Amino acid sequence: MNGIHDIGGKHGFGPVVVEQNEPYFHEEWESRMLAMMIACFGAGVFNVDQFRRPIETMKPGHYLLSSYYEKWLCTVEQNCIDVGIVTREEVDARHKQLMKEKMA
Amino acid sequence: MINKVTVEMMPIVLATGDPARVDEPIPAKFKEGDKVIVLEVNAPTHNRLPSYIKGKVGTVTFDHGVFVFPDTSAHRKGPKPQHVYTVTFTAQEVWGEAGHPSDRLYADIWDDYMRHA
Amino acid sequence: MALAQENVLIPDVGLRVKALESLLAEKGAIDPKSLDLLVEAFETRIGPKNGAKVIAKAWVDPEYKKWLMKDGTAAIKSLGYSGVQGENMVVIENTPTVHNVVVCTLCSCYPWPTLGLPPIWFKSAPYRARVVIEPRAVLREFGLEIADDVEVRVWDSTAELRYLVMPMRPAGTENFNEAQLAELVTRDSMIGTGLALAPGK
């Protein structure tokens, strides 16, 4: 698809910003996301192509602003829904519950 | 079919990965040295063809063998195995005068994305 | 509309990851303990030191280098580095007349077993958009000035091949052993946005 991910040759993104001494993970959830991705891949939830597809269909604004691990969440979640392991409603409900618990 | 990855399986998953290679004697449509034109693939479905090389003329530089085809694989429609080649483009073929005369671009391209020039 | 589909960042994204992980664990699709193991592997064993050992060996061992250039996957696997995102490896050699640099414009493909996880800049829009159209300007930002008569080759990892750049062996390292040489091989030198370090730097 001619998606927002296809950015080779585009102008206007500004300089390449290099973070010195970049840690492997900036937050713990990023490491969980990496591991969950590989575990789901290993379990047969998706292959490399099925993994990429939902990232490319993210809304352009979301795609450009989100970190790579947030993109991974989108595709792992979508693939788990596609193969019938979870439903969007279940993830939404659990997410809301955890946010509520955090506020309490 | 979901097979949960256990602690014991994890090192194997990590060390094996997803080769995406297909061990089938599929004939190659192109050979090294062939001049090719990259097709205008504009389907709304998944592909692995960057827009900046569509319609450009390049040279087949290396045949990597047979791989799963992303366009079908991404949509759970089977592997449609075919050859993948590294194709070389001059920077000026791709970018016109914005390209440096000395420079080249290399992209890996499946059979179905090209025709002979 | 579901949270993950909105045209903004996911609120409290870490908690949504936690939500998904807990659901997948409850449904028996993942084992959280195997996730711990994986994180540990990336934090301790999988990184550019692996790739540096490959390059250093190729610098001192002509037979190994020949094998590495011909069958990167097998030669790299012989040192113990293989698997996820390193399934099909191709090594490309810098010379006095050719400078190679690697990108993945469509996503962020990167050879994990030899280089670890990619830095944020490699996955970022500016690098992916620009290095294909103005590689010399991007390399200049990394401190590399490439002479006009040197050919810059930009490799866009559009398929399942993963590229590792073999930087030139620095001058003045004739008496260095493999371990000393490996210290000079930086991550960026194996992406192509840097050179191997000069000895003593």
Short mmCIF file of C-alpha atoms in Angstrom, two decimals:
data_model
loop_
_atom_site.label_atom_id
_atom_site.label_comp_id
_atom_site.label_asym_id
_atom_site.label_seq_id
_atom_site.Cartn_x
_atom_site.Cartn_y
_atom_site.Cartn_z
CA MET A 1 0.00 0.00 0.00
CA ASN A 2 1.07 3.58 -0.53
CA GLY A 3 1.15 4.14 3.21
CA ILE A 4 2.72 6.66 5.53
CA HIS A 5 5.49 4.14 6.28
CA ASP A 6 6.87 4.51 2.76
CA ILE A 7 9.01 7.56 3.50
CA GLY A 8 12.24 6.97 1.56
CA GLY A 9 13.18 10.21 -0.22
CA LYS A 10 10.69 12.47 1.58
CA HIS A 11 11.85 15.95 2.55
CA GLY A 12 11.11 17.95 5.66
CA PHE A 13 11.83 15.58 8.54
CA GLY A 14 14.81 17.60 9.76
CA PRO A 15 18.15 16.35 11.03
CA VAL A 16 18.86 12.84 12.26
CA VAL A 17 18.83 13.12 16.05
CA VAL A 18 21.28 10.80 17.77
CA GLU A 19 20.87 10.07 21.46
CA GLN A 20 24.27 9.58 23.06
CA ASN A 21 24.63 6.46 25.23
CA GLU A 22 21.11 5.40 24.35
CA PRO A 23 19.85 2.71 26.76
CA TYR A 24 18.45 -0.50 25.30
CA PHE A 25 15.03 0.35 26.75
CA HIS A 26 13.79 3.73 27.91
CA GLU A 27 10.93 2.27 29.90
CA GLU A 28 10.22 -1.19 31.21
CA TRP A 29 7.14 -1.68 29.04
CA GLU A 30 9.32 -1.43 25.94
CA SER A 31 11.26 -4.51 26.99
CA ARG A 32 8.00 -6.37 27.72
CA MET A 33 6.73 -5.36 24.27
CA LEU A 34 9.88 -6.67 22.57
CA ALA A 35 9.61 -9.96 24.44
CA MET A 36 5.87 -10.30 23.81
CA MET A 37 6.45 -9.70 20.12
CA ILE A 38 9.03 -12.48 19.87
CA ALA A 39 6.93 -14.82 22.04
CA CYS A 40 3.86 -14.28 19.84
CA PHE A 41 5.93 -14.71 16.72
CA GLY A 42 7.39 -17.93 18.12
CA ALA A 43 3.91 -19.14 19.03
CA GLY A 44 2.82 -18.72 15.41
CA VAL A 45 0.52 -15.69 15.86
CA PHE A 46 2.16 -13.91 12.90
CA ASN A 47 5.04 -14.05 10.46
CA VAL A 48 7.17 -11.03 9.44
CA ASP A 49 4.69 -9.90 6.78
CA GLN A 50 1.62 -10.25 8.97
CA PHE A 51 3.58 -8.33 11.60
CA ARG A 52 4.27 -5.38 9.30
CA ARG A 53 0.81 -4.99 7.81
CA PRO A 54 -1.04 -3.45 10.81
CA ILE A 55 1.82 -0.98 11.36
CA GLU A 56 1.39 0.30 7.81
CA THR A 57 -2.33 0.77 8.29
CA MET A 58 -1.97 2.90 11.42
CA LYS A 59 -3.43 6.39 11.06
CA PRO A 60 -0.68 8.59 9.55
CA GLY A 61 -0.53 10.94 12.53
CA HIS A 62 -0.26 8.06 14.97
CA TYR A 63 2.39 6.37 12.83
CA LEU A 64 4.60 9.44 12.67
CA LEU A 65 4.33 10.37 16.34
CA SER A 66 4.55 6.96 17.99
CA SER A 67 7.66 5.12 19.11
CA TYR A 68 8.55 1.86 17.46
CA TYR A 69 7.45 -0.13 20.49
CA GLU A 70 4.03 1.57 20.36
CA LYS A 71 3.80 0.49 16.72
CA TRP A 72 4.65 -3.03 17.84
CA LEU A 73 1.86 -2.94 20.38
CA CYS A 74 -0.59 -1.99 17.63
CA THR A 75 0.43 -4.88 15.41
CA VAL A 76 0.80 -7.55 18.11
CA GLU A 77 -2.60 -6.59 19.51
CA GLN A 78 -4.20 -6.60 16.05
CA ASN A 79 -2.65 -9.96 15.14
CA CYS A 80 -3.78 -11.51 18.43
CA ILE A 81 -7.29 -10.29 17.63
CA ASP A 82 -7.08 -11.55 14.04
CA VAL A 83 -6.21 -15.09 15.13
CA GLY A 84 -8.84 -15.05 17.86
CA ILE A 85 -6.75 -15.07 21.05
CA VAL A 86 -8.28 -11.86 22.44
CA THR A 87 -10.92 -9.32 21.44
CA ARG A 88 -10.46 -5.55 21.22
CA GLU A 89 -13.11 -5.19 23.90
CA GLU A 90 -11.13 -7.36 26.30
CA VAL A 91 -7.95 -5.34 25.78
CA ASP A 92 -9.84 -2.04 26.08
CA ALA A 93 -11.52 -3.20 29.29
CA ARG A 94 -8.29 -4.44 30.90
CA HIS A 95 -6.47 -1.27 29.84
CA LYS A 96 -9.19 0.92 31.38
CA GLN A 97 -9.16 -1.18 34.55
CA LEU A 98 -5.37 -0.78 34.93
CA MET A 99 -5.60 2.98 34.32
CA LYS A 100 -8.30 3.23 36.95
CA GLU A 101 -6.23 1.24 39.45
CA LYS A 102 -3.27 3.55 38.82
CA MET A 103 -5.41 6.62 39.58
CA ALA A 104 -6.78 5.10 42.78
CA MET B 1 -2.57 -23.11 15.72
CA ILE B 2 -0.90 -21.29 18.62
CA ASN B 3 1.98 -23.05 20.35
CA LYS B 4 2.92 -21.20 23.50
CA VAL B 5 6.63 -20.46 23.76
CA THR B 6 7.91 -21.94 27.00
CA VAL B 7 11.12 -21.04 28.81
CA GLU B 8 12.72 -24.12 27.26
CA MET B 9 11.61 -23.19 23.73
CA MET B 10 12.59 -19.52 23.87
CA PRO B 11 16.31 -19.97 23.07
CA ILE B 12 15.34 -22.10 20.07
CA VAL B 13 12.83 -19.52 18.79
CA LEU B 14 15.45 -16.81 19.18
CA ALA B 15 18.17 -18.83 17.44
CA THR B 16 15.92 -19.94 14.57
CA GLY B 17 13.77 -16.95 13.67
CA ASP B 18 11.72 -16.84 10.49
CA PRO B 19 14.00 -17.55 7.55
CA ALA B 20 11.26 -16.64 5.01
CA ARG B 21 13.26 -18.77 2.58
CA VAL B 22 11.41 -21.43 0.64
CA ASP B 23 13.16 -24.63 -0.35
CA GLU B 24 11.43 -25.12 -3.70
CA PRO B 25 12.97 -25.23 -7.17
CA ILE B 26 11.13 -22.16 -8.46
CA PRO B 27 12.74 -20.88 -11.68
CA ALA B 28 14.18 -17.36 -11.61
CA LYS B 29 12.62 -14.83 -14.00
CA PHE B 30 15.77 -12.73 -14.06
CA LYS B 31 19.50 -13.31 -14.01
CA GLU B 32 22.39 -11.25 -12.80
CA GLY B 33 23.15 -8.45 -15.24
CA ASP B 34 19.57 -8.14 -16.53
CA LYS B 35 18.16 -4.63 -16.95
CA VAL B 36 14.81 -4.37 -15.23
CA ILE B 37 12.00 -1.87 -14.73
CA VAL B 38 10.29 -1.76 -11.36
CA LEU B 39 6.51 -2.04 -11.75
CA GLU B 40 3.96 0.50 -10.59
CA VAL B 41 2.52 -1.60 -7.79
CA ASN B 42 -0.21 0.52 -6.20
CA ALA B 43 -2.54 -2.01 -4.61
CA PRO B 44 -3.90 -1.02 -1.20
CA THR B 45 -2.69 -4.35 0.17
CA HIS B 46 0.72 -5.06 1.69
CA ASN B 47 3.89 -4.99 -0.39
CA ARG B 48 7.59 -4.42 0.16
CA LEU B 49 8.24 -2.02 -2.68
CA PRO B 50 9.32 1.52 -1.78
CA SER B 51 7.64 4.19 -3.92
CA TYR B 52 10.91 5.90 -4.80
CA ILE B 53 12.03 3.08 -7.09
CA LYS B 54 8.73 2.43 -8.88
CA GLY B 55 9.15 2.89 -12.62
CA LYS B 56 12.95 3.12 -12.34
CA VAL B 57 15.42 1.09 -14.36
CA GLY B 58 18.00 -0.96 -12.50
CA THR B 59 20.36 -3.88 -12.91
CA VAL B 60 19.93 -7.27 -11.27
CA THR B 61 23.08 -7.66 -9.20
CA PHE B 62 22.49 -10.76 -7.10
CA ASP B 63 19.91 -13.56 -6.98
CA HIS B 64 19.30 -14.49 -3.34
CA GLY B 65 17.10 -17.49 -4.07
CA VAL B 66 13.46 -18.22 -3.30
CA PHE B 67 11.49 -16.42 -0.58
CA VAL B 68 7.93 -16.07 0.65
CA PHE B 69 6.06 -13.28 -1.18
CA PRO B 70 4.91 -10.60 1.30
CA ASP B 71 1.86 -9.47 -0.68
CA THR B 72 0.08 -12.79 -0.15
CA SER B 73 1.79 -13.81 3.09
CA ALA B 74 0.76 -10.62 4.94
CA HIS B 75 -2.88 -11.35 4.20
CA ARG B 76 -2.65 -15.03 5.20
CA LYS B 77 -3.06 -16.09 1.58
CA GLY B 78 -0.07 -18.39 1.28
CA PRO B 79 3.63 -17.99 0.45
CA LYS B 80 3.55 -17.62 -3.39
CA PRO B 81 7.31 -18.32 -3.33
CA GLN B 82 9.55 -16.52 -5.82
CA HIS B 83 13.08 -15.19 -6.23
CA VAL B 84 14.41 -12.10 -4.51
CA TYR B 85 17.21 -10.14 -6.14
CA THR B 86 19.38 -7.24 -5.14
CA VAL B 87 18.82 -4.63 -7.85
CA THR B 88 21.19 -1.70 -8.32
CA PHE B 89 20.09 1.77 -9.39
CA THR B 90 22.22 4.81 -10.04
CA ALA B 91 21.33 7.65 -7.69
CA GLN B 92 20.61 9.83 -10.71
CA GLU B 93 18.20 7.28 -12.22
CA VAL B 94 16.21 7.45 -9.00
CA TRP B 95 16.63 11.10 -8.00
CA GLY B 96 17.61 12.91 -11.19
CA GLU B 97 19.99 15.79 -10.62
CA ALA B 98 19.52 15.52 -6.86
CA GLY B 99 21.47 12.26 -6.99
CA HIS B 100 25.26 12.29 -6.72
CA PRO B 101 26.86 11.03 -9.96
CA SER B 102 29.04 8.53 -8.07
CA ASP B 103 26.32 7.00 -5.91
CA ARG B 104 24.12 3.93 -6.15
CA LEU B 105 21.07 2.51 -4.41
CA TYR B 106 20.57 -1.18 -3.72
CA ALA B 107 17.12 -2.66 -3.02
CA ASP B 108 15.91 -6.25 -2.65
CA ILE B 109 13.07 -6.94 -5.05
CA TRP B 110 10.79 -9.94 -5.69
CA ASP B 111 10.07 -11.35 -9.18
CA ASP B 112 6.50 -10.00 -9.20
CA TYR B 113 7.67 -6.40 -8.77
CA MET B 114 9.74 -6.22 -11.98
CA ARG B 115 9.78 -6.73 -15.75
CA HIS B 116 12.63 -6.81 -18.22
CA ALA B 117 13.64 -3.35 -19.47
CA MET C 1 -13.37 3.69 17.98
CA ALA C 2 -10.80 1.56 19.78
CA LEU C 3 -7.98 3.30 21.57
CA ALA C 4 -5.23 1.89 19.40
CA GLN C 5 -6.92 3.11 16.22
CA GLU C 6 -7.19 6.77 17.17
CA ASN C 7 -5.14 9.37 15.39
CA VAL C 8 -3.14 10.14 18.53
CA LEU C 9 -0.75 8.33 20.80
CA ILE C 10 -2.18 5.55 22.94
CA PRO C 11 -2.79 6.93 26.44
CA ASP C 12 -0.80 5.16 29.15
CA VAL C 13 0.71 2.89 26.53
CA GLY C 14 2.72 0.95 29.11
CA LEU C 15 -0.50 -0.07 30.80
CA ARG C 16 -1.99 -1.23 27.53
CA VAL C 17 1.09 -3.41 27.00
CA LYS C 18 0.56 -4.76 30.50
CA ALA C 19 -3.13 -5.33 29.72
CA LEU C 20 -2.30 -7.30 26.61
CA GLU C 21 0.46 -9.30 28.33
CA SER C 22 -1.82 -10.26 31.22
CA LEU C 23 -4.61 -11.32 28.85
CA LEU C 24 -2.26 -13.37 26.66
CA ALA C 25 -0.83 -15.06 29.75
CA GLU C 26 -4.29 -15.88 31.12
CA LYS C 27 -5.32 -17.36 27.80
CA GLY C 28 -2.21 -19.50 27.66
CA ALA C 29 -0.71 -17.83 24.57
CA ILE C 30 2.48 -16.63 26.28
CA ASP C 31 4.56 -17.57 29.31
CA PRO C 32 5.70 -14.43 31.17
CA LYS C 33 8.78 -16.32 32.41
CA SER C 34 9.94 -16.89 28.84
CA LEU C 35 9.52 -13.14 28.30
CA ASP C 36 11.87 -12.44 31.22
CA LEU C 37 14.43 -14.75 29.64
CA LEU C 38 14.20 -12.92 26.35
CA VAL C 39 14.66 -9.48 27.84
CA GLU C 40 17.72 -10.74 29.66
CA ALA C 41 19.17 -12.13 26.42
CA PHE C 42 18.89 -8.74 24.73
CA GLU C 43 20.22 -6.83 27.72
CA THR C 44 23.24 -9.05 28.19
CA ARG C 45 24.20 -11.08 25.12
CA ILE C 46 22.78 -9.66 21.90
CA GLY C 47 24.53 -6.51 20.76
CA PRO C 48 27.15 -4.92 18.50
CA LYS C 49 30.00 -6.65 20.34
CA ASN C 50 28.92 -9.77 18.44
CA GLY C 51 29.20 -8.07 15.07
CA ALA C 52 32.56 -6.58 16.08
CA LYS C 53 33.93 -10.08 16.66
CA VAL C 54 32.79 -11.12 13.18
CA ILE C 55 34.50 -8.14 11.56
CA ALA C 56 37.71 -8.52 13.58
CA LYS C 57 37.97 -12.19 12.64
CA ALA C 58 37.49 -11.33 8.98
CA TRP C 59 40.27 -8.74 9.21
CA VAL C 60 42.82 -11.27 10.48
CA ASP C 61 41.66 -14.45 8.77
CA PRO C 62 41.48 -14.28 4.95
CA GLU C 63 39.78 -17.68 4.65
CA TYR C 64 37.07 -16.63 7.10
CA LYS C 65 36.62 -13.35 5.24
CA LYS C 66 36.18 -15.22 1.96
CA TRP C 67 33.50 -17.40 3.56
CA LEU C 68 31.83 -14.39 5.20
CA MET C 69 31.54 -12.54 1.92
CA LYS C 70 30.20 -15.62 0.13
CA ASP C 71 27.82 -16.96 2.80
CA GLY C 72 27.39 -14.39 5.54
CA THR C 73 24.68 -16.34 7.34
CA ALA C 74 26.78 -19.50 7.76
CA ALA C 75 30.04 -17.72 8.57
CA ILE C 76 28.34 -15.59 11.22
CA LYS C 77 26.48 -18.57 12.63
CA SER C 78 29.80 -20.38 13.06
CA LEU C 79 30.66 -17.78 15.73
CA GLY C 80 27.33 -18.39 17.49
CA TYR C 81 25.23 -15.54 16.12
CA SER C 82 22.03 -16.49 14.31
CA GLY C 83 18.27 -16.34 14.46
CA VAL C 84 15.59 -13.66 14.67
CA GLN C 85 16.38 -10.83 12.22
CA GLY C 86 19.67 -12.43 11.22
CA GLU C 87 18.24 -15.35 9.26
CA ASN C 88 19.75 -14.22 5.93
CA MET C 89 22.93 -12.20 6.34
CA VAL C 90 24.86 -10.33 3.67
CA VAL C 91 28.17 -8.64 4.46
CA ILE C 92 29.19 -5.66 2.34
CA GLU C 93 32.75 -4.40 2.33
CA ASN C 94 33.98 -0.83 2.47
CA THR C 95 37.06 -0.08 0.38
CA PRO C 96 39.04 3.08 -0.42
CA THR C 97 36.64 3.65 -3.35
CA VAL C 98 33.31 2.38 -1.95
CA HIS C 99 31.42 3.40 1.19
CA ASN C 100 28.33 1.37 2.14
CA VAL C 101 25.48 2.49 4.37
CA VAL C 102 22.37 0.53 5.38
CA VAL C 103 18.79 1.65 5.95
CA CYS C 104 15.28 0.20 6.01
CA THR C 105 13.03 2.88 4.55
CA LEU C 106 9.80 0.89 4.97
CA CYS C 107 10.25 -0.15 8.60
CA SER C 108 13.40 -0.68 10.65
CA CYS C 109 14.92 -3.99 9.60
CA TYR C 110 18.23 -4.50 11.36
CA PRO C 111 20.52 -7.51 11.94
CA TRP C 112 19.73 -8.26 15.60
CA PRO C 113 22.09 -11.21 16.29
CA THR C 114 25.14 -9.16 15.25
CA LEU C 115 24.09 -5.60 16.18
CA GLY C 116 21.36 -5.99 18.81
CA LEU C 117 18.31 -3.77 18.73
CA PRO C 118 18.49 -0.71 16.47
CA PRO C 119 19.10 2.74 17.95
CA ILE C 120 16.17 5.15 17.80
CA TRP C 121 17.77 7.24 15.06
CA PHE C 122 17.93 4.21 12.76
CA LYS C 123 14.16 3.73 13.17
CA SER C 124 13.42 7.45 12.91
CA ALA C 125 11.71 9.18 9.99
CA PRO C 126 14.60 11.60 9.29
CA TYR C 127 17.17 8.81 8.79
CA ARG C 128 14.86 6.55 6.77
CA ALA C 129 13.60 9.40 4.58
CA ARG C 130 16.91 11.13 3.97
CA VAL C 131 19.72 8.61 3.74
CA VAL C 132 18.45 7.27 0.41
CA ILE C 133 18.19 10.67 -1.28
CA GLU C 134 21.02 12.58 0.39
CA PRO C 135 23.35 10.01 1.93
CA ARG C 136 26.35 12.32 1.88
CA ALA C 137 24.52 15.01 3.85
CA VAL C 138 23.36 12.45 6.42
CA LEU C 139 26.85 10.95 6.71
CA ARG C 140 28.25 14.48 7.19
CA GLU C 141 25.94 14.87 10.20
CA PHE C 142 27.53 11.71 11.57
CA GLY C 143 30.96 13.28 11.02
CA LEU C 144 31.84 11.46 7.80
CA GLU C 145 32.96 13.49 4.81
CA ILE C 146 32.91 11.23 1.75
CA ALA C 147 35.11 12.35 -1.16
CA ASP C 148 33.36 12.98 -4.50
CA ASP C 149 35.20 10.15 -6.21
CA VAL C 150 34.18 7.61 -3.58
CA GLU C 151 31.00 5.74 -4.48
CA VAL C 152 28.34 5.78 -1.78
CA ARG C 153 26.16 2.66 -1.86
CA VAL C 154 22.91 2.87 0.05
CA TRP C 155 21.35 -0.51 0.85
CA ASP C 156 17.61 -0.40 1.54
CA SER C 157 16.69 -3.65 3.36
CA THR C 158 13.37 -4.07 1.60
CA ALA C 159 13.25 -7.89 1.87
CA GLU C 160 14.46 -10.50 4.36
CA LEU C 161 18.17 -9.99 3.73
CA ARG C 162 19.98 -8.22 6.56
CA TYR C 163 23.12 -6.23 5.83
CA LEU C 164 26.27 -5.83 7.89
CA VAL C 165 28.93 -3.39 6.72
CA MET C 166 32.55 -4.47 7.01
CA PRO C 167 34.43 -1.24 7.72
CA MET C 168 38.03 -0.79 6.55
CA ARG C 169 40.67 -1.96 8.99
CA PRO C 170 42.26 1.14 10.49
CA ALA C 171 45.91 1.93 9.71
CA GLY C 172 48.42 1.24 12.46
CA THR C 173 46.75 -1.97 13.65
CA GLU C 174 49.14 -4.42 11.99
CA ASN C 175 50.17 -5.88 15.35
CA PHE C 176 46.71 -5.96 16.89
CA ASN C 177 45.13 -9.29 17.75
CA GLU C 178 41.49 -10.14 17.11
CA ALA C 179 40.26 -9.01 20.52
CA GLN C 180 42.07 -5.67 20.22
CA LEU C 181 40.69 -5.15 16.73
CA ALA C 182 37.14 -5.92 17.86
CA GLU C 183 37.38 -3.00 20.29
CA LEU C 184 37.77 -0.66 17.30
CA VAL C 185 34.63 -1.88 15.51
CA THR C 186 31.73 0.36 16.50
CA ARG C 187 28.05 -0.23 15.91
CA ASP C 188 27.87 2.73 13.53
CA SER C 189 30.82 1.44 11.52
CA MET C 190 28.79 -1.73 10.82
CA ILE C 191 25.73 0.32 9.76
CA GLY C 192 27.89 2.59 7.63
CA THR C 193 27.31 5.83 9.51
CA GLY C 194 30.76 5.58 11.08
CA LEU C 195 34.25 4.23 10.52
CA ALA C 196 36.22 1.81 12.65
CA LEU C 197 38.07 3.72 15.36
CA ALA C 198 41.70 4.64 14.88
CA PRO C 199 43.94 2.96 17.48
CA GLY C 200 44.43 5.01 20.62
CA LYS C 201 41.34 7.14 20.02
#
